[in-house]
N, CA, C and O atoms as a printed pandas DataFrame, in Angstrom:
     atom_number atom_name residue_name chain_id  residue_number  x_coord  y_coord  z_coord
0              1         N          MET        A               1  -58.522   56.159 -137.098
1              2        CA          MET        A               1  -57.885   56.730 -135.973
2              3         C          MET        A               1  -56.444   56.527 -136.119
3              4         O          MET        A               1  -55.605   57.401 -135.902
4              5         N          LYS        A               2  -56.182   55.259 -136.521
5              6        CA          LYS        A               2  -54.782   54.827 -136.969
6              7         C          LYS        A               2  -53.936   55.505 -138.107
7              8         O          LYS        A               2  -52.737   55.785 -138.129
8              9         N          ASP        A               3  -54.909   55.682 -139.034
9             10        CA          ASP        A               3  -54.555   56.331 -140.482
10            11         C          ASP        A               3  -53.933   57.921 -139.716
11            12         O          ASP        A               3  -52.765   58.233 -139.482
12            13         N          GLN        A               4  -55.130   58.658 -139.478
13            14        CA          GLN        A               4  -54.674   59.823 -138.667
14            15         C          GLN        A               4  -53.230   60.020 -138.014
15            16         O          GLN        A               4  -52.290   60.674 -138.464
16            17         N          SER        A               5  -53.307   59.265 -136.809
17            18        CA          SER        A               5  -52.107   59.068 -136.318
18            19         C          SER        A               5  -50.726   58.948 -136.845
19            20         O          SER        A               5  -49.734   59.525 -136.401
20            21         N          SER        A               6  -50.801   57.917 -138.102
21            22        CA          SER        A               6  -49.901   57.878 -138.997
22            23         C          SER        A               6  -49.608   58.888 -139.758
23            24         O          SER        A               6  -48.448   59.190 -140.040
24            25         N          GLU        A               7  -50.733   59.568 -140.204
25            26        CA          GLU        A               7  -50.300   60.769 -140.776
26            27         C          GLU        A               7  -49.504   62.168 -139.937
27            28         O          GLU        A               7  -48.635   62.929 -140.364
28            29         N          LEU        A               8  -49.949   62.144 -139.081
29            30        CA          LEU        A               8  -49.548   63.136 -137.921
30            31         C          LEU        A               8  -48.011   62.957 -137.739
31            32         O          LEU        A               8  -47.217   63.897 -137.695
32            33         N          LEU        A               9  -47.668   61.560 -137.630
33            34        CA          LEU        A               9  -46.245   61.398 -137.555
34            35         C          LEU        A               9  -45.463   61.713 -138.269
35            36         O          LEU        A               9  -44.416   62.248 -137.903
36            37         N          LYS        A              10  -45.864   61.378 -139.904
37            38        CA          LYS        A              10  -45.317   61.685 -140.884
38            39         C          LYS        A              10  -44.991   62.988 -141.264
39            40         O          LYS        A              10  -43.948   63.272 -141.854
40            41         N          GLU        A              11  -46.160   64.071 -140.830
41            42        CA          GLU        A              11  -45.864   65.543 -140.982
42            43         C          GLU        A              11  -45.045   65.890 -139.766
43            44         O          GLU        A              11  -44.387   66.921 -139.908
44            45         N          LYS        A              12  -44.931   65.308 -138.656
45            46        CA          LYS        A              12  -44.165   65.798 -137.727
46            47         C          LYS        A              12  -42.599   65.415 -138.214
47            48         O          LYS        A              12  -41.681   66.214 -138.029
48            49         N          ASP        A              13  -42.441   64.418 -138.704
49            50        CA          ASP        A              13  -41.184   64.005 -139.114
50            51         C          ASP        A              13  -40.759   64.983 -140.403
51            52         O          ASP        A              13  -39.706   65.620 -140.395
52            53         N          ARG        A              14  -41.608   65.016 -141.391
53            54        CA          ARG        A              14  -41.054   66.073 -142.305
54            55         C          ARG        A              14  -40.872   67.361 -142.048
55            56         O          ARG        A              14  -40.308   68.075 -142.878
56            57         N          THR        A              15  -41.458   67.994 -140.504
57            58        CA          THR        A              15  -41.224   69.405 -140.399
58            59         C          THR        A              15  -39.959   69.214 -139.733
59            60         O          THR        A              15  -39.110   70.059 -140.015
60            61         N          PHE        A              16  -39.560   68.139 -138.763
61            62        CA          PHE        A              16  -38.467   67.858 -138.031
62            63         C          PHE        A              16  -37.377   68.084 -139.099
63            64         O          PHE        A              16  -36.617   69.052 -139.066
64            65         N          LYS        A              17  -37.355   67.267 -139.910
65            66        CA          LYS        A              17  -36.140   67.176 -141.265
66            67         C          LYS        A              17  -36.112   68.618 -141.641
67            68         O          LYS        A              17  -34.962   69.058 -141.635
68            69         N          LYS        A              18  -36.944   69.413 -141.938
69            70        CA          LYS        A              18  -36.943   70.406 -142.480
70            71         C          LYS        A              18  -36.107   71.764 -141.548
71            72         O          LYS        A              18  -35.452   72.686 -142.035
72            73         N          SER        A              19  -36.343   71.550 -140.388
73            74        CA          SER        A              19  -35.902   72.264 -139.398
74            75         C          SER        A              19  -34.308   72.385 -139.302
75            76         O          SER        A              19  -33.717   73.301 -138.730
76            77         N          PHE        A              20  -33.727   71.324 -139.946
77            78        CA          PHE        A              20  -32.186   70.995 -139.935
78            79         C          PHE        A              20  -31.715   71.467 -141.579
79            80         O          PHE        A              20  -32.305   71.039 -142.571
80            81         N          PRO        A              21  -30.534   72.432 -141.638
81            82        CA          PRO        A              21  -30.199   72.400 -142.947
82            83         C          PRO        A              21  -29.601   71.136 -143.528
83            84         O          PRO        A              21  -29.264   70.240 -142.753
84            85         N          ASP        A              22  -29.450   71.002 -144.792
85            86        CA          ASP        A              22  -28.740   69.902 -145.428
86            87         C          ASP        A              22  -27.426   70.331 -145.391
87            88         O          ASP        A              22  -27.136   71.383 -145.959
88            89         N          LEU        A              23  -26.573   69.672 -144.801
89            90        CA          LEU        A              23  -24.853   69.805 -144.901
90            91         C          LEU        A              23  -24.149   68.740 -145.598
91            92         O          LEU        A              23  -22.941   68.597 -145.411
92            93         N          SER        A              24  -24.907   67.853 -146.518
93            94        CA          SER        A              24  -23.966   66.874 -147.070
94            95         C          SER        A              24  -23.075   67.534 -148.267
95            96         O          SER        A              24  -22.179   66.824 -148.725
96            97         N          ASN        A              25  -23.241   68.725 -148.757
97            98        CA          ASN        A              25  -22.652   69.192 -149.701
98            99         C          ASN        A              25  -22.112   70.596 -149.343
99           100         O          ASN        A              25  -21.778   71.404 -150.210
100          101         N          ASP        A              26  -22.035   70.874 -147.816
101          102        CA          ASP        A              26  -21.162   71.681 -147.647
102          103         C          ASP        A              26  -19.721   71.902 -147.849
103          104         O          ASP        A              26  -18.860   71.254 -147.253
104          105         N          PRO        A              27  -19.508   72.730 -148.609
105          106        CA          PRO        A              27  -17.804   72.794 -148.736
106          107         C          PRO        A              27  -16.970   72.711 -147.643
107          108         O          PRO        A              27  -15.918   72.073 -147.649
108          109         N          PHE        A              28  -17.504   73.481 -146.478
109          110        CA          PHE        A              28  -16.365   73.583 -145.391
110          111         C          PHE        A              28  -16.449   72.102 -144.769
111          112         O          PHE        A              28  -15.435   71.684 -144.208
112          113         N          LEU        A              29  -17.446   71.382 -144.823
113          114        CA          LEU        A              29  -17.450   70.258 -143.958
114          115         C          LEU        A              29  -16.623   68.862 -145.099
115          116         O          LEU        A              29  -15.911   67.902 -144.804
116          117         N          LEU        A              30  -17.104   69.323 -146.300
117          118        CA          LEU        A              30  -16.407   68.373 -147.012
118          119         C          LEU        A              30  -14.911   68.441 -147.039
119          120         O          LEU        A              30  -14.278   67.402 -146.852
120          121         N          ARG        A              31  -14.241   69.665 -147.275
121          122        CA          ARG        A              31  -12.911   69.816 -146.854
122          123         C          ARG        A              31  -12.524   69.002 -145.509
123          124         O          ARG        A              31  -11.862   67.967 -145.588
124          125         N          LYS        A              32  -12.972   69.524 -144.270
125          126        CA          LYS        A              32  -12.740   68.875 -143.314
126          127         C          LYS        A              32  -12.547   67.408 -143.384
127          128         O          LYS        A              32  -11.493   66.830 -143.120
128          129         N          MET        A              33  -13.720   66.822 -143.785
129          130        CA          MET        A              33  -13.674   65.213 -144.058
130          131         C          MET        A              33  -12.679   64.721 -144.962
131          132         O          MET        A              33  -12.191   63.612 -144.743
132          133         N          GLN        A              34  -12.270   65.476 -146.066
133          134        CA          GLN        A              34  -11.257   65.119 -146.901
134          135         C          GLN        A              34   -9.666   65.116 -146.106
135          136         O          GLN        A              34   -8.759   64.292 -146.225
136          137         N          LYS        A              35   -9.724   66.279 -145.329
137          138        CA          LYS        A              35   -8.391   66.468 -144.474
138          139         C          LYS        A              35   -8.097   65.105 -143.484
139          140         O          LYS        A              35   -7.050   64.524 -143.198
140          141         N          ALA        A              36   -9.304   64.910 -143.157
141          142        CA          ALA        A              36   -9.430   64.109 -141.758
142          143         C          ALA        A              36   -9.111   62.419 -142.395
143          144         O          ALA        A              36   -8.505   61.543 -141.778
144          145         N          ILE        A              37   -9.732   62.293 -143.829
145          146        CA          ILE        A              37   -9.149   61.128 -144.482
146          147         C          ILE        A              37   -7.777   61.001 -144.638
147          148         O          ILE        A              37   -7.097   60.047 -144.260
148          149         N          GLU        A              38   -7.305   62.241 -145.348
149          150        CA          GLU        A              38   -5.914   62.208 -145.709
150          151         C          GLU        A              38   -4.811   61.860 -144.384
151          152         O          GLU        A              38   -3.770   61.204 -144.359
152          153         N          TYR        A              39   -5.549   62.611 -143.331
153          154        CA          TYR        A              39   -4.271   62.596 -142.305
154          155         C          TYR        A              39   -4.382   61.306 -141.593
155          156         O          TYR        A              39   -3.455   61.095 -140.812
156          157         N          LEU        A              40   -5.470   60.213 -141.688
157          158        CA          LEU        A              40   -5.664   59.133 -140.901
158          159         C          LEU        A              40   -5.010   57.895 -142.126
159          160         O          LEU        A              40   -4.640   56.804 -141.691
160          161         N          THR        A              41   -4.958   58.082 -143.060
161          162        CA          THR        A              41   -4.216   57.325 -144.304
162          163         C          THR        A              41   -2.659   57.450 -144.176
163          164         O          THR        A              41   -1.881   56.502 -144.285
164          165         N          GLU        A              42   -2.271   58.914 -143.899
165          166        CA          GLU        A              42   -1.050   59.106 -143.822
166          167         C          GLU        A              42   -0.291   58.705 -142.404
167          168         O          GLU        A              42    0.918   58.496 -142.307
168          169         N          SER        A              43   -1.164   58.649 -141.426
169          170        CA          SER        A              43   -0.553   58.239 -140.077
170          171         C          SER        A              43   -1.724   57.862 -139.426
171          172         O          SER        A              43   -2.558   58.635 -138.955
172          173         N          PRO        A              44   -1.763   56.388 -139.416
173          174        CA          PRO        A              44   -2.945   55.617 -138.730
174          175         C          PRO        A              44   -2.875   55.786 -137.358
175          176         O          PRO        A              44   -1.939   56.468 -136.941
176          177         N          LEU        A              45   -3.593   55.356 -136.631
177          178        CA          LEU        A              45   -3.883   55.350 -135.267
178          179         C          LEU        A              45   -2.896   54.264 -134.502
179          180         O          LEU        A              45   -2.760   53.106 -134.896
180          181         N          PRO        A              46   -2.310   54.751 -133.486
181          182        CA          PRO        A              46   -1.327   53.792 -132.828
182          183         C          PRO        A              46   -2.033   52.410 -132.397
183          184         O          PRO        A              46   -3.195   52.489 -131.998
184          185         N          ARG        A              47   -1.472   51.273 -132.446
185          186        CA          ARG        A              47   -1.843   50.479 -132.377
186          187         C          ARG        A              47   -2.809   50.001 -130.651
187          188         O          ARG        A              47   -3.624   49.092 -130.497
188          189         N          HIS        A              48   -2.372   50.865 -129.760
189          190        CA          HIS        A              48   -2.831   50.727 -128.389
190          191         C          HIS        A              48   -4.343   51.544 -128.601
191          192         O          HIS        A              48   -5.391   51.291 -128.007
192          193         N          LEU        A              49   -4.126   52.498 -129.541
193          194        CA          LEU        A              49   -5.844   53.235 -129.621
194          195         C          LEU        A              49   -6.772   52.671 -130.462
195          196         O          LEU        A              49   -7.924   53.096 -130.540
196          197         N          GLY        A              50   -6.256   51.538 -131.239
197          198        CA          GLY        A              50   -7.179   50.877 -132.145
198          199         C          GLY        A              50   -8.257   50.092 -131.692
199          200         O          GLY        A              50   -8.421   50.197 -130.476
200          201         N          PRO        A              51   -8.940   49.442 -132.187
201          202        CA          PRO        A              51   -9.617   48.135 -131.706
202          203         C          PRO        A              51   -9.094   47.152 -131.059
203          204         O          PRO        A              51   -7.936   46.825 -131.320
204          205         N          LYS        A              52   -9.725   46.574 -130.226
205          206        CA          LYS        A              52   -9.281   45.622 -129.332
206          207         C          LYS        A              52   -9.126   44.384 -129.819
207          208         O          LYS        A              52  -10.097   44.208 -130.555
208          209         N          ARG        A              53   -8.292   43.202 -129.824
209          210        CA          ARG        A              53   -8.069   42.037 -130.367
210          211         C          ARG        A              53   -8.629   41.071 -129.374
211          212         O          ARG        A              53   -8.061   40.905 -128.294
212          213         N          LYS        A              54   -9.899   40.320 -129.745
213          214        CA          LYS        A              54  -10.503   39.344 -128.877
214          215         C          LYS        A              54   -9.317   38.204 -128.607
215          216         O          LYS        A              54   -8.568   37.911 -129.539
216          217         N          ARG        A              55   -9.186   37.645 -127.460
217          218        CA          ARG        A              55   -8.238   36.586 -127.125
218          219         C          ARG        A              55   -9.262   35.146 -127.135
219          220         O          ARG        A              55  -10.345   34.942 -126.586
220          221         N          LEU        A              56   -8.479   34.349 -127.933
221          222        CA          LEU        A              56   -9.064   32.948 -127.873
222          223         C          LEU        A              56   -8.922   32.206 -126.351
223          224         O          LEU        A              56   -7.908   32.442 -125.694
224          225         N          ASN        A              57   -9.663   31.564 -125.967
225          226        CA          ASN        A              57   -9.625   30.581 -124.845
226          227         C          ASN        A              57   -9.131   29.502 -125.075
227          228         O          ASN        A              57   -9.535   29.066 -126.153
228          229         N          SER        A              58   -8.372   28.786 -124.523
229          230        CA          SER        A              58   -7.659   27.616 -124.765
230          231         C          SER        A              58   -8.733   26.553 -124.142
231          232         O          SER        A              58   -8.791   25.398 -124.563
232          233         N          ASP        A              59   -9.520   27.012 -123.172
233          234        CA          ASP        A              59  -10.481   26.060 -122.530
234          235         C          ASP        A              59  -11.525   25.351 -123.392
235          236         O          ASP        A              59  -12.088   24.300 -123.085
236          237         N          ASN        A              60  -11.732   26.126 -124.616
237          238        CA          ASN        A              60  -12.669   25.515 -125.574
238          239         C          ASN        A              60  -12.250   24.366 -126.405
239          240         O          ASN        A              60  -13.040   23.861 -127.203
C-alpha cells in the first residue's frame, strides 16, 4: 500500500513538472536577467533599501 501511494505521488510529480515549460535556457529571460545583474552592479541599491543592520545590545 505504501509503495503504491509513493509511486502515485512520484507520477503526479512528474506530470506536474511536465505541465510547465523549461525556461532555464529561454533567451528572453536570460537577457532580462543579465540586464538586471548589470544594472545592479552599476548602480547598487541605496543604503536605506538594503538589508537592515542588527544593533548590538550594550546590556549583554
